[in-house]
mmCIF file of C-alpha atoms in Angstrom:
data_model
loop_
_atom_site.group_PDB
_atom_site.id
_atom_site.type_symbol
_atom_site.label_atom_id
_atom_site.label_comp_id
_atom_site.label_asym_id
_atom_site.label_seq_id
_atom_site.Cartn_x
_atom_site.Cartn_y
_atom_site.Cartn_z
ATOM 1 C CA MET A 1 178.002 184.666 97.911
ATOM 2 C CA LYS A 2 177.333 187.790 100.003
ATOM 3 C CA ARG A 3 178.743 190.169 97.060
ATOM 4 C CA THR A 4 176.892 188.719 94.690
ATOM 5 C CA LEU A 5 173.593 188.362 96.636
ATOM 6 C CA LEU A 6 173.000 191.951 97.906
ATOM 7 C CA PRO A 7 172.642 193.461 94.480
ATOM 8 C CA VAL A 8 170.019 190.302 93.631
ATOM 9 C CA LEU A 9 167.971 190.958 95.783
ATOM 10 C CA GLY A 10 167.502 194.886 95.227
ATOM 11 C CA ALA A 11 166.891 194.425 91.783
ATOM 12 C CA LEU A 12 164.273 192.316 92.803
ATOM 13 C CA LEU A 13 162.830 194.329 95.307
ATOM 14 C CA LEU A 14 162.886 197.035 92.659
ATOM 15 C CA ALA A 15 161.229 195.565 90.028
ATOM 16 C CA LEU A 16 158.665 194.321 92.513
ATOM 17 C CA THR A 17 157.953 198.592 93.806
ATOM 18 C CA ALA A 18 158.008 199.255 90.151
ATOM 19 C CA CYS A 19 154.665 196.853 89.430
ATOM 20 C CA ASN A 20 152.352 198.605 91.630
ATOM 21 C CA ASP A 21 152.448 201.177 93.884
ATOM 22 C CA LYS A 22 149.603 200.590 95.533
ATOM 23 C CA GLU A 23 149.073 199.882 99.295
ATOM 24 C CA THR A 24 148.984 196.616 100.591
ATOM 25 C CA GLU A 25 147.561 194.637 104.033
ATOM 26 C CA ILE A 26 151.089 192.482 103.529
ATOM 27 C CA GLY A 27 153.273 192.495 106.143
ATOM 28 C CA LEU A 28 150.731 194.378 108.615
ATOM 29 C CA GLY A 29 150.936 191.154 110.989
ATOM 30 C CA LEU A 30 154.296 190.518 110.999
ATOM 31 C CA THR A 31 155.390 193.816 113.814
ATOM 32 C CA ASP A 32 156.305 192.908 117.019
ATOM 33 C CA PRO A 33 156.955 194.968 120.058
ATOM 34 C CA ALA A 34 159.337 193.512 121.558
ATOM 35 C CA THR A 35 161.709 194.386 118.168
ATOM 36 C CA LEU A 36 164.420 197.458 118.886
ATOM 37 C CA TYR A 37 164.013 200.227 116.604
ATOM 38 C CA ASN A 38 163.964 203.748 117.033
ATOM 39 C CA GLY A 39 160.702 205.089 117.185
ATOM 40 C CA LYS A 40 158.591 207.830 118.826
ATOM 41 C CA ALA A 41 155.204 207.395 121.262
ATOM 42 C CA ASP A 42 152.559 209.351 120.870
ATOM 43 C CA THR A 43 148.811 209.307 122.648
ATOM 44 C CA ILE A 44 145.354 210.109 120.721
ATOM 45 C CA TYR A 45 142.134 210.685 122.166
ATOM 46 C CA ALA A 46 138.647 210.346 121.364
ATOM 47 C CA SER A 47 136.297 212.995 120.008
ATOM 48 C CA SER A 48 133.625 211.327 120.518
ATOM 49 C CA ALA A 49 131.679 208.484 122.044
ATOM 50 C CA TYR A 50 127.921 207.409 123.180
ATOM 51 C CA SER A 51 126.361 204.646 124.708
ATOM 52 C CA LEU A 52 123.849 202.479 121.830
ATOM 53 C CA ARG A 53 121.560 200.048 122.518
ATOM 54 C CA ASP A 54 122.862 196.390 120.853
ATOM 55 C CA ASP A 55 119.149 195.366 119.094
ATOM 56 C CA SER A 56 120.120 193.022 117.245
ATOM 57 C CA LEU A 57 122.088 190.095 119.107
ATOM 58 C CA LEU A 58 122.246 186.616 117.394
ATOM 59 C CA THR A 59 121.986 184.426 120.661
ATOM 60 C CA SER A 60 121.241 180.741 118.411
ATOM 61 C CA ASN A 61 123.292 178.000 118.901
ATOM 62 C CA TYR A 62 125.932 179.026 121.171
ATOM 63 C CA SER A 63 128.116 177.269 123.448
ATOM 64 C CA PHE A 64 126.877 179.218 126.644
ATOM 65 C CA GLY A 65 123.761 180.630 127.500
ATOM 66 C CA ILE A 66 122.060 182.333 130.751
ATOM 67 C CA ILE A 67 118.835 182.092 132.764
ATOM 68 C CA GLY A 68 117.223 183.857 135.706
ATOM 69 C CA ASN A 69 116.495 187.670 136.575
ATOM 70 C CA TYR A 70 118.200 190.656 137.929
ATOM 71 C CA ASN A 71 117.555 194.215 139.169
ATOM 72 C CA ASP A 72 120.128 197.110 139.072
ATOM 73 C CA PRO A 73 119.681 200.757 140.250
ATOM 74 C CA THR A 74 121.731 201.683 137.192
ATOM 75 C CA PHE A 75 120.400 199.461 134.715
ATOM 76 C CA GLY A 76 117.694 198.704 135.509
ATOM 77 C CA ARG A 77 115.969 194.824 134.958
ATOM 78 C CA VAL A 78 116.727 192.511 132.545
ATOM 79 C CA SER A 79 115.567 188.433 132.937
ATOM 80 C CA SER A 80 116.336 185.756 130.501
ATOM 81 C CA THR A 81 114.931 182.596 128.916
ATOM 82 C CA LEU A 82 116.461 179.218 127.165
ATOM 83 C CA TYR A 83 114.711 177.691 124.227
ATOM 84 C CA SER A 84 115.702 174.063 123.508
ATOM 85 C CA GLN A 85 115.027 171.321 121.186
ATOM 86 C CA ILE A 86 114.661 168.292 122.379
ATOM 87 C CA GLY A 87 116.846 165.562 119.820
ATOM 88 C CA LEU A 88 117.897 162.258 119.904
ATOM 89 C CA ALA A 89 120.991 160.994 121.181
ATOM 90 C CA SER A 90 123.811 161.975 119.887
ATOM 91 C CA GLY A 91 124.421 159.818 116.933
ATOM 92 C CA MET A 92 121.209 158.814 116.489
ATOM 93 C CA SER A 93 118.847 158.922 113.528
ATOM 94 C CA SER A 94 115.507 157.379 115.017
ATOM 95 C CA ILE A 95 114.156 156.219 118.338
ATOM 96 C CA ASN A 96 111.876 153.193 119.201
ATOM 97 C CA PHE A 97 110.833 153.660 122.709
ATOM 98 C CA ASP A 98 107.331 151.946 122.320
ATOM 99 C CA GLU A 99 108.047 149.226 124.759
ATOM 100 C CA VAL A 100 109.584 150.827 127.021
ATOM 101 C CA THR A 101 108.319 151.731 130.377
ATOM 102 C CA ILE A 102 109.741 155.495 131.592
ATOM 103 C CA ASP A 103 110.677 156.023 135.615
ATOM 104 C CA SER A 104 111.523 159.593 135.348
ATOM 105 C CA VAL A 105 113.192 162.260 133.409
ATOM 106 C CA VAL A 106 115.662 164.628 134.129
ATOM 107 C CA LEU A 107 117.311 167.734 133.056
ATOM 108 C CA THR A 108 120.858 168.353 133.439
ATOM 109 C CA LEU A 109 122.189 171.882 133.285
ATOM 110 C CA VAL A 110 126.228 172.242 133.594
ATOM 111 C CA SER A 111 126.912 175.305 135.902
ATOM 112 C CA ASP A 112 128.921 178.180 134.758
ATOM 113 C CA GLY A 113 128.451 180.054 137.309
ATOM 114 C CA LEU A 114 125.758 182.252 139.091
ATOM 115 C CA PHE A 115 125.298 186.236 139.540
ATOM 116 C CA PRO A 116 125.761 188.449 141.018
ATOM 117 C CA ASP A 117 127.127 187.397 143.962
ATOM 118 C CA THR A 118 129.799 184.254 142.679
ATOM 119 C CA ASP A 119 129.914 182.507 145.650
ATOM 120 C CA GLY A 120 126.460 182.396 147.073
ATOM 121 C CA THR A 121 123.432 180.291 147.576
ATOM 122 C CA TYR A 122 120.134 181.188 145.320
ATOM 123 C CA ASN A 123 116.491 179.855 146.072
ATOM 124 C CA LEU A 124 116.023 179.640 142.169
ATOM 125 C CA HIS A 125 112.119 178.998 140.953
ATOM 126 C CA PHE A 126 113.112 177.042 137.526
ATOM 127 C CA VAL A 127 109.864 177.035 135.196
ATOM 128 C CA VAL A 128 110.191 174.266 132.168
ATOM 129 C CA ARG A 129 107.270 174.506 129.709
ATOM 130 C CA GLN A 130 107.008 172.599 126.590
ATOM 131 C CA LEU A 131 107.081 174.914 123.192
ATOM 132 C CA ALA A 132 103.647 175.046 121.962
ATOM 133 C CA GLN A 133 105.254 175.358 117.874
ATOM 134 C CA PRO A 134 108.363 173.647 117.055
ATOM 135 C CA LEU A 135 111.636 174.999 117.583
ATOM 136 C CA LEU A 136 113.622 175.237 113.429
ATOM 137 C CA SER A 137 116.814 174.270 112.654
ATOM 138 C CA ASP A 138 117.419 176.355 109.850
ATOM 139 C CA THR A 139 116.770 179.846 111.409
ATOM 140 C CA ASN A 140 118.708 182.122 113.189
ATOM 141 C CA TYR A 141 117.384 183.622 116.622
ATOM 142 C CA TYR A 142 117.939 186.657 118.316
ATOM 143 C CA SER A 143 117.657 188.618 121.925
ATOM 144 C CA PHE A 144 114.671 189.856 120.880
ATOM 145 C CA ASP A 145 112.783 186.658 119.003
ATOM 146 C CA SER A 146 110.628 184.539 121.359
ATOM 147 C CA ILE A 147 107.899 180.949 120.572
ATOM 148 C CA PRO A 148 105.268 180.556 122.455
ATOM 149 C CA VAL A 149 105.045 177.708 125.054
ATOM 150 C CA ASP A 150 102.083 175.148 125.891
ATOM 151 C CA PRO A 151 100.207 176.434 128.687
ATOM 152 C CA SER A 152 98.933 172.810 129.672
ATOM 153 C CA ALA A 153 102.957 171.398 129.661
ATOM 154 C CA THR A 154 104.318 172.500 132.176
ATOM 155 C CA PHE A 155 106.646 169.813 133.026
ATOM 156 C CA PHE A 156 108.746 171.602 135.649
ATOM 157 C CA ASP A 157 107.421 174.765 138.328
ATOM 158 C CA GLN A 158 109.823 173.829 141.748
ATOM 159 C CA THR A 159 112.352 176.388 143.797
ATOM 160 C CA VAL A 160 115.523 174.748 144.027
ATOM 161 C CA ALA A 161 118.651 175.446 145.983
ATOM 162 C CA VAL A 162 121.750 176.542 143.635
ATOM 163 C CA GLY A 163 125.019 176.807 145.029
ATOM 164 C CA ALA A 164 128.426 178.004 144.009
ATOM 165 C CA HIS A 165 130.281 174.733 143.987
ATOM 166 C CA ASP A 166 126.847 173.231 142.207
ATOM 167 C CA SER A 167 128.898 172.415 138.935
ATOM 168 C CA VAL A 168 125.251 170.517 137.797
ATOM 169 C CA VAL A 169 121.326 171.434 138.789
ATOM 170 C CA ARG A 170 119.229 168.475 138.044
ATOM 171 C CA LEU A 171 115.387 169.030 137.597
ATOM 172 C CA ARG A 172 113.131 166.021 137.735
ATOM 173 C CA MET A 173 110.555 166.296 135.168
ATOM 174 C CA SER A 174 106.971 165.779 136.139
ATOM 175 C CA PRO A 175 105.446 162.475 134.290
ATOM 176 C CA ALA A 176 103.819 164.493 132.002
ATOM 177 C CA ILE A 177 106.925 164.426 129.862
ATOM 178 C CA TYR A 178 106.285 161.139 129.161
ATOM 179 C CA SER A 179 104.192 161.262 126.183
ATOM 180 C CA VAL A 180 106.363 163.204 124.701
ATOM 181 C CA LEU A 181 109.462 161.102 124.451
ATOM 182 C CA ALA A 182 107.858 157.886 124.113
ATOM 183 C CA GLN A 183 108.069 157.897 120.453
ATOM 184 C CA SER A 184 109.320 156.029 117.108
ATOM 185 C CA GLY A 185 110.464 157.257 114.194
ATOM 186 C CA GLU A 186 113.571 159.562 113.080
ATOM 187 C CA SER A 187 115.290 162.020 114.250
ATOM 188 C CA GLU A 188 113.793 165.024 111.920
ATOM 189 C CA ALA A 189 109.886 163.300 113.227
ATOM 190 C CA PHE A 190 111.259 163.696 116.913
ATOM 191 C CA LEU A 191 111.839 167.169 116.836
ATOM 192 C CA GLU A 192 108.523 168.268 114.799
ATOM 193 C CA SER A 193 106.691 166.633 117.143
ATOM 194 C CA ALA A 194 108.692 166.954 120.761
ATOM 195 C CA LYS A 195 108.805 171.293 119.897
ATOM 196 C CA GLY A 196 111.262 171.641 122.301
ATOM 197 C CA LEU A 197 111.758 173.249 125.747
ATOM 198 C CA SER A 198 111.306 176.520 127.790
ATOM 199 C CA ILE A 199 112.977 177.226 130.401
ATOM 200 C CA SER A 200 112.540 180.226 132.641
ATOM 201 C CA ILE A 201 113.385 180.793 136.556
ATOM 202 C CA ALA A 202 110.423 182.870 138.047
ATOM 203 C CA ASP A 203 110.850 185.636 139.465
ATOM 204 C CA ASP A 204 109.043 185.427 142.889
ATOM 205 C CA ALA A 205 112.187 183.632 144.752
ATOM 206 C CA ASP A 206 115.721 185.115 144.678
ATOM 207 C CA GLN A 207 116.922 187.884 142.360
ATOM 208 C CA GLY A 208 119.360 185.847 140.194
ATOM 209 C CA MET A 209 121.426 184.563 136.944
ATOM 210 C CA LEU A 210 122.854 181.396 136.280
ATOM 211 C CA SER A 211 124.933 180.993 133.137
ATOM 212 C CA VAL A 212 124.710 177.177 132.252
ATOM 213 C CA ASN A 213 127.804 174.966 129.282
ATOM 214 C CA PHE A 214 125.841 174.040 126.173
ATOM 215 C CA ALA A 215 128.830 172.644 125.417
ATOM 216 C CA SER A 216 128.980 169.802 128.016
ATOM 217 C CA SER A 217 127.363 166.628 127.143
ATOM 218 C CA LEU A 218 126.127 166.610 130.655
ATOM 219 C CA THR A 219 123.410 169.425 129.710
ATOM 220 C CA CYS A 220 120.908 166.926 128.339
ATOM 221 C CA LEU A 221 117.408 165.287 128.877
ATOM 222 C CA THR A 222 117.980 161.852 130.536
ATOM 223 C CA ALA A 223 115.032 159.585 130.472
ATOM 224 C CA HIS A 224 115.448 156.422 132.656
ATOM 225 C CA TYR A 225 113.107 153.658 131.885
ATOM 226 C CA HIS A 226 112.976 149.935 131.564
ATOM 227 C CA TYR A 227 110.922 147.082 129.341
ATOM 228 C CA GLY A 228 107.894 145.056 130.539
ATOM 229 C CA THR A 229 108.523 143.201 133.792
ATOM 230 C CA ASP A 230 112.248 143.765 133.161
ATOM 231 C CA THR A 231 113.961 145.180 136.459
ATOM 232 C CA ILE A 232 117.233 146.004 134.839
ATOM 233 C CA PRO A 233 117.388 150.116 134.523
ATOM 234 C CA TYR A 234 118.179 151.619 131.506
ATOM 235 C CA HIS A 235 118.670 155.764 130.712
ATOM 236 C CA TYR A 236 118.716 157.585 127.193
ATOM 237 C CA ASP A 237 120.624 161.031 127.141
ATOM 238 C CA PHE A 238 118.165 163.464 124.912
ATOM 239 C CA LEU A 239 119.549 166.164 123.261
ATOM 240 C CA VAL A 240 119.370 170.160 125.130
ATOM 241 C CA GLY A 241 121.176 173.065 124.112
ATOM 242 C CA GLY A 242 124.358 171.253 122.434
ATOM 243 C CA GLY A 243 123.579 169.294 119.186
ATOM 244 C CA VAL A 244 120.203 170.312 118.939
ATOM 245 C CA ALA A 245 118.973 174.327 118.052
ATOM 246 C CA HIS A 246 118.690 176.717 120.835
ATOM 247 C CA PHE A 247 118.535 180.150 121.529
ATOM 248 C CA THR A 248 117.952 182.627 124.278
ATOM 249 C CA HIS A 249 115.618 185.486 124.538
ATOM 250 C CA PHE A 250 116.546 188.724 126.962
ATOM 251 C CA THR A 251 114.149 191.328 128.340
ATOM 252 C CA HIS A 252 114.720 194.708 129.612
ATOM 253 C CA ASP A 253 113.039 197.085 131.910
ATOM 254 C CA TYR A 254 114.966 200.304 131.843
ATOM 255 C CA SER A 255 111.897 202.344 133.688
ATOM 256 C CA GLY A 256 113.406 204.672 135.839
ATOM 257 C CA THR A 257 116.828 204.815 134.829
ATOM 258 C CA ILE A 258 118.791 207.109 132.282
ATOM 259 C CA PHE A 259 117.951 204.011 129.370
ATOM 260 C CA ALA A 260 114.362 204.820 129.390
ATOM 261 C CA ASN A 261 112.727 205.291 125.967
ATOM 262 C CA SER A 262 116.257 206.315 124.642
ATOM 263 C CA ASP A 263 118.725 203.800 122.415
ATOM 264 C CA SER A 264 121.502 205.646 122.489
ATOM 265 C CA ILE A 265 122.923 207.530 125.980
ATOM 266 C CA ASP A 266 125.751 210.745 126.185
ATOM 267 C CA GLY A 267 129.274 209.052 126.246
ATOM 268 C CA SER A 268 131.398 212.838 127.593
ATOM 269 C CA GLN A 269 131.687 211.526 131.009
ATOM 270 C CA LEU A 270 130.674 207.670 130.990
ATOM 271 C CA LEU A 271 130.011 204.916 128.894
ATOM 272 C CA TYR A 272 127.896 201.844 129.806
ATOM 273 C CA LEU A 273 128.583 198.422 128.544
ATOM 274 C CA GLU A 274 125.567 195.676 129.216
ATOM 275 C CA PRO A 275 125.230 192.499 128.399
ATOM 276 C CA LEU A 276 121.977 190.287 127.488
ATOM 277 C CA ALA A 277 121.619 192.883 124.292
ATOM 278 C CA GLY A 278 121.681 195.735 126.766
ATOM 279 C CA PHE A 279 124.140 198.524 125.546
ATOM 280 C CA ASN A 280 127.705 198.920 123.639
ATOM 281 C CA ALA A 281 129.842 201.783 123.676
ATOM 282 C CA ARG A 282 130.949 203.628 120.299
ATOM 283 C CA LEU A 283 134.097 205.805 120.123
ATOM 284 C CA ASN A 284 135.361 207.715 117.878
ATOM 285 C CA PHE A 285 139.398 208.887 116.732
ATOM 286 C CA ASP A 286 138.534 210.694 113.934
ATOM 287 C CA SER A 287 139.936 214.462 114.375
ATOM 288 C CA ALA A 288 143.180 213.053 115.723
ATOM 289 C CA ILE A 289 143.474 210.390 113.286
ATOM 290 C CA ARG A 290 142.818 212.708 110.523
ATOM 291 C CA ALA A 291 145.456 215.434 111.706
ATOM 292 C CA PHE A 292 148.308 213.013 112.881
ATOM 293 C CA HIS A 293 147.825 211.286 109.007
ATOM 294 C CA GLU A 294 148.082 214.901 108.042
ATOM 295 C CA ALA A 295 151.270 215.469 110.065
ATOM 296 C CA HIS A 296 153.068 212.114 109.644
ATOM 297 C CA PRO A 297 151.477 210.571 105.840
ATOM 298 C CA LEU A 298 155.050 207.958 106.248
ATOM 299 C CA ALA A 299 154.144 206.297 109.281
ATOM 300 C CA VAL A 300 154.563 203.307 110.309
ATOM 301 C CA ILE A 301 152.607 202.108 113.655
ATOM 302 C CA HIS A 302 155.052 199.508 115.402
ATOM 303 C CA HIS A 303 152.753 199.329 118.103
ATOM 304 C CA ALA A 304 149.064 200.423 119.658
ATOM 305 C CA GLU A 305 147.035 200.473 122.239
ATOM 306 C CA LEU A 306 143.665 200.905 122.872
ATOM 307 C CA MET A 307 143.073 202.186 126.789
ATOM 308 C CA LEU A 308 139.394 202.172 128.104
ATOM 309 C CA PRO A 309 139.631 203.167 132.102
ATOM 310 C CA THR A 310 136.940 202.235 134.010
ATOM 311 C CA ALA A 311 134.922 204.979 135.965
ATOM 312 C CA ALA A 312 134.885 205.149 139.578
ATOM 313 C CA VAL A 313 130.627 204.311 139.725
ATOM 314 C CA ALA A 314 132.015 200.673 137.620
ATOM 315 C CA PRO A 315 130.593 197.750 139.419
ATOM 316 C CA ALA A 316 133.911 196.033 141.602
ATOM 317 C CA ALA A 317 133.397 192.614 139.595
ATOM 318 C CA LYS A 318 134.643 193.276 136.052
ATOM 319 C CA PRO A 319 133.861 191.473 132.810
ATOM 320 C CA ASP A 320 136.703 189.106 131.479
ATOM 321 C CA GLN A 321 136.691 190.727 128.116
ATOM 322 C CA LEU A 322 135.887 193.503 126.003
ATOM 323 C CA VAL A 323 136.489 192.874 121.989
ATOM 324 C CA LEU A 324 136.495 195.705 119.411
ATOM 325 C CA LEU A 325 134.302 196.224 115.987
ATOM 326 C CA GLY A 326 135.464 198.491 113.207
ATOM 327 C CA VAL A 327 133.257 200.651 111.508
ATOM 328 C CA ALA A 328 132.887 200.641 107.644
ATOM 329 C CA ASP A 329 132.044 203.481 105.030
ATOM 330 C CA ASP A 330 128.716 201.664 104.973
ATOM 331 C CA GLY A 331 127.978 201.538 108.453
ATOM 332 C CA SER A 332 128.867 197.375 108.270
ATOM 333 C CA GLN A 333 131.040 196.764 111.465
ATOM 334 C CA THR A 334 133.581 193.567 111.372
ATOM 335 C CA MET A 335 135.982 192.356 113.952
ATOM 336 C CA ILE A 336 138.953 194.531 113.906
ATOM 337 C CA ALA A 337 142.264 193.017 111.928
ATOM 338 C CA ASP A 338 144.317 192.186 115.054
ATOM 339 C CA TYR A 339 141.605 189.784 116.435
ATOM 340 C CA THR A 340 141.941 187.895 113.254
ATOM 341 C CA ASP A 341 145.402 187.873 113.245
ATOM 342 C CA ALA A 342 147.012 184.692 114.836
ATOM 343 C CA TYR A 343 149.871 187.414 116.421
ATOM 344 C CA THR A 344 148.229 188.439 119.828
ATOM 345 C CA TYR A 345 150.229 189.010 122.836
ATOM 346 C CA ARG A 346 149.316 188.203 126.303
ATOM 347 C CA GLY A 347 148.042 191.271 128.341
ATOM 348 C CA PHE A 348 147.017 193.124 125.699
ATOM 349 C CA ASP A 349 143.838 190.831 124.297
ATOM 350 C CA GLY A 350 141.232 193.497 125.973
ATOM 351 C CA THR A 351 141.462 191.999 129.333
ATOM 352 C CA TYR A 352 141.455 193.940 132.317
ATOM 353 C CA ASP A 353 144.837 195.762 133.531
ATOM 354 C CA ASN A 354 143.892 195.752 137.760
ATOM 355 C CA ALA A 355 147.041 197.417 138.423
ATOM 356 C CA ARG A 356 145.914 200.629 136.013
ATOM 357 C CA GLY A 357 141.799 200.277 136.220
ATOM 358 C CA GLN A 358 141.388 199.984 132.672
ATOM 359 C CA TYR A 359 140.785 197.377 130.120
ATOM 360 C CA ARG A 360 143.937 197.187 127.645
ATOM 361 C CA ILE A 361 143.522 195.972 123.686
ATOM 362 C CA ARG A 362 145.934 196.211 121.286
ATOM 363 C CA ILE A 363 145.044 197.513 118.077
ATOM 364 C CA THR A 364 148.212 197.734 115.665
ATOM 365 C CA GLN A 365 147.040 196.707 112.296
ATOM 366 C CA HIS A 366 143.725 198.714 113.136
ATOM 367 C CA MET A 367 145.512 201.647 113.458
ATOM 368 C CA GLN A 368 147.400 201.458 110.616
ATOM 369 C CA HIS A 369 144.609 200.600 108.992
ATOM 370 C CA LEU A 370 142.736 204.135 110.093
ATOM 371 C CA LEU A 371 145.870 206.008 108.925
ATOM 372 C CA ARG A 372 145.410 204.540 105.616
ATOM 373 C CA MET A 373 142.312 205.155 105.332
ATOM 374 C CA GLY A 374 143.032 208.832 106.580
ATOM 375 C CA GLY A 375 139.965 208.513 109.179
ATOM 376 C CA ASP A 376 137.822 206.767 111.889
ATOM 377 C CA ASN A 377 134.377 205.990 111.325
ATOM 378 C CA GLY A 378 134.382 204.694 114.977
ATOM 379 C CA ILE A 379 135.028 201.460 116.592
ATOM 380 C CA THR A 380 132.245 199.601 118.744
ATOM 381 C CA VAL A 381 133.385 197.982 122.311
ATOM 382 C CA LEU A 382 131.708 194.708 122.982
ATOM 383 C CA LEU A 383 131.243 192.462 125.935
ATOM 384 C CA ASP A 384 133.020 189.159 124.667
ATOM 385 C CA ALA A 385 130.929 187.022 126.716
ATOM 386 C CA ARG A 386 127.603 189.582 126.977
ATOM 387 C CA ARG A 387 125.387 186.677 125.513
ATOM 388 C CA SER A 388 125.930 184.036 128.880
ATOM 389 C CA SER A 389 127.476 186.397 131.633
ATOM 390 C CA ALA A 390 125.516 188.985 133.550
ATOM 391 C CA LEU A 391 128.780 190.930 134.429
ATOM 392 C CA ARG A 392 128.339 194.559 133.063
ATOM 393 C CA THR A 393 130.453 197.526 133.351
ATOM 394 C CA ILE A 394 130.592 201.751 133.298
ATOM 395 C CA LEU A 395 133.507 203.470 131.159
ATOM 396 C CA ALA A 396 135.254 206.412 131.509
ATOM 397 C CA GLY A 397 133.818 209.266 129.001
ATOM 398 C CA TRP A 398 135.735 210.735 126.483
ATOM 399 C CA GLN A 399 135.708 214.391 128.613
ATOM 400 C CA ALA A 400 136.077 212.161 131.653
ATOM 401 C CA SER A 401 139.914 213.436 133.802
ATOM 402 C CA ASN A 402 140.553 209.086 132.790
ATOM 403 C CA LYS A 403 139.578 209.486 129.080
ATOM 404 C CA PRO A 404 139.837 206.485 126.471
ATOM 405 C CA ASN A 405 142.970 206.997 124.918
ATOM 406 C CA ILE A 406 145.453 205.046 121.870
ATOM 407 C CA VAL A 407 148.659 204.783 122.770
ATOM 408 C CA PHE A 408 151.082 203.902 120.011
ATOM 409 C CA VAL A 409 154.723 203.733 119.135
ATOM 410 C CA TYR A 410 155.762 204.394 114.904
ATOM 411 C CA THR A 411 158.342 205.743 112.872
ATOM 412 C CA GLU A 412 158.744 207.360 109.873
#
């Protein structure tokens, strides 16, 4: 059997290669860095880099959000406000509150962490208001969007102590919200009538930010009520965040910083990664890719990692993960192939390598793609949790002593 199988396979392969000599994506995800092969190692360096303003960040209907204020000497001041519809309880298509008496209403926010002191306690001045117009279910909202509030419908305006061990924050609403909830009708009619909530933290107390878990069913607006003279208590959990439309609005004040009046910052020495619609980084390896492709036109990339060292001036607390977007010829951006492929490896997924002081991102497929294209239009570096975490960092620039680089192994 072995003597006859090999000729058949060889003929089949020849037939396949004769049909089409165009390069394809087939097989790019099958490379295993643990496989033994006689490869060569090399390193290339970026030929340009800069930081650019993240001016079109979609924030509607994500599982996590953030609220609060923070002032940083490098990045300036940022504030965040949450907007959410008030929806009927999960699975309910209508409500009948005609005969109930509402005793209290509590807004519960599930905490996903505090910033900047994750172990501290903050006195946060929460303000919850009704929106002046409905938040729309069929609309995409971005970080620059906002909805006016009704100044006469303030449901909460108090300072609350929030500590690192507080898994939830409970805000007892004023009776002004009772009439908003005590309705009867279909779900869509209720959404339009209730309009929604603006949830913010005033800046007259502690400066700090609270990340909120919208995916948790405990993040909700609970109405406690009873019927007539009946003393039996009931409760109804209206949806806030998860299950209904919601988004986050970010405001930046860059006065007195290098970002003032500029949407692009030179990246020769430093690259700034700021969340909450702040700044991303753009790297370009075009010169090195072209030179390598000319010298090794048939190179096959077996493994490649993008190394992004942090600068000495970077904050001590590092963001958990970075992600990459590849830039196409028309300027559009998409996730690199290594992120859309399930064949990933622990330790090379954009997390921070504390021992080496750098982020490491596996880009094997992306680099092979660049070599096939014969050049690089650029790579955009993003903070993965830029919509819900205030952690920021500063990377070494393309002319710094520990500059960004790609380390790779290839054969030809």
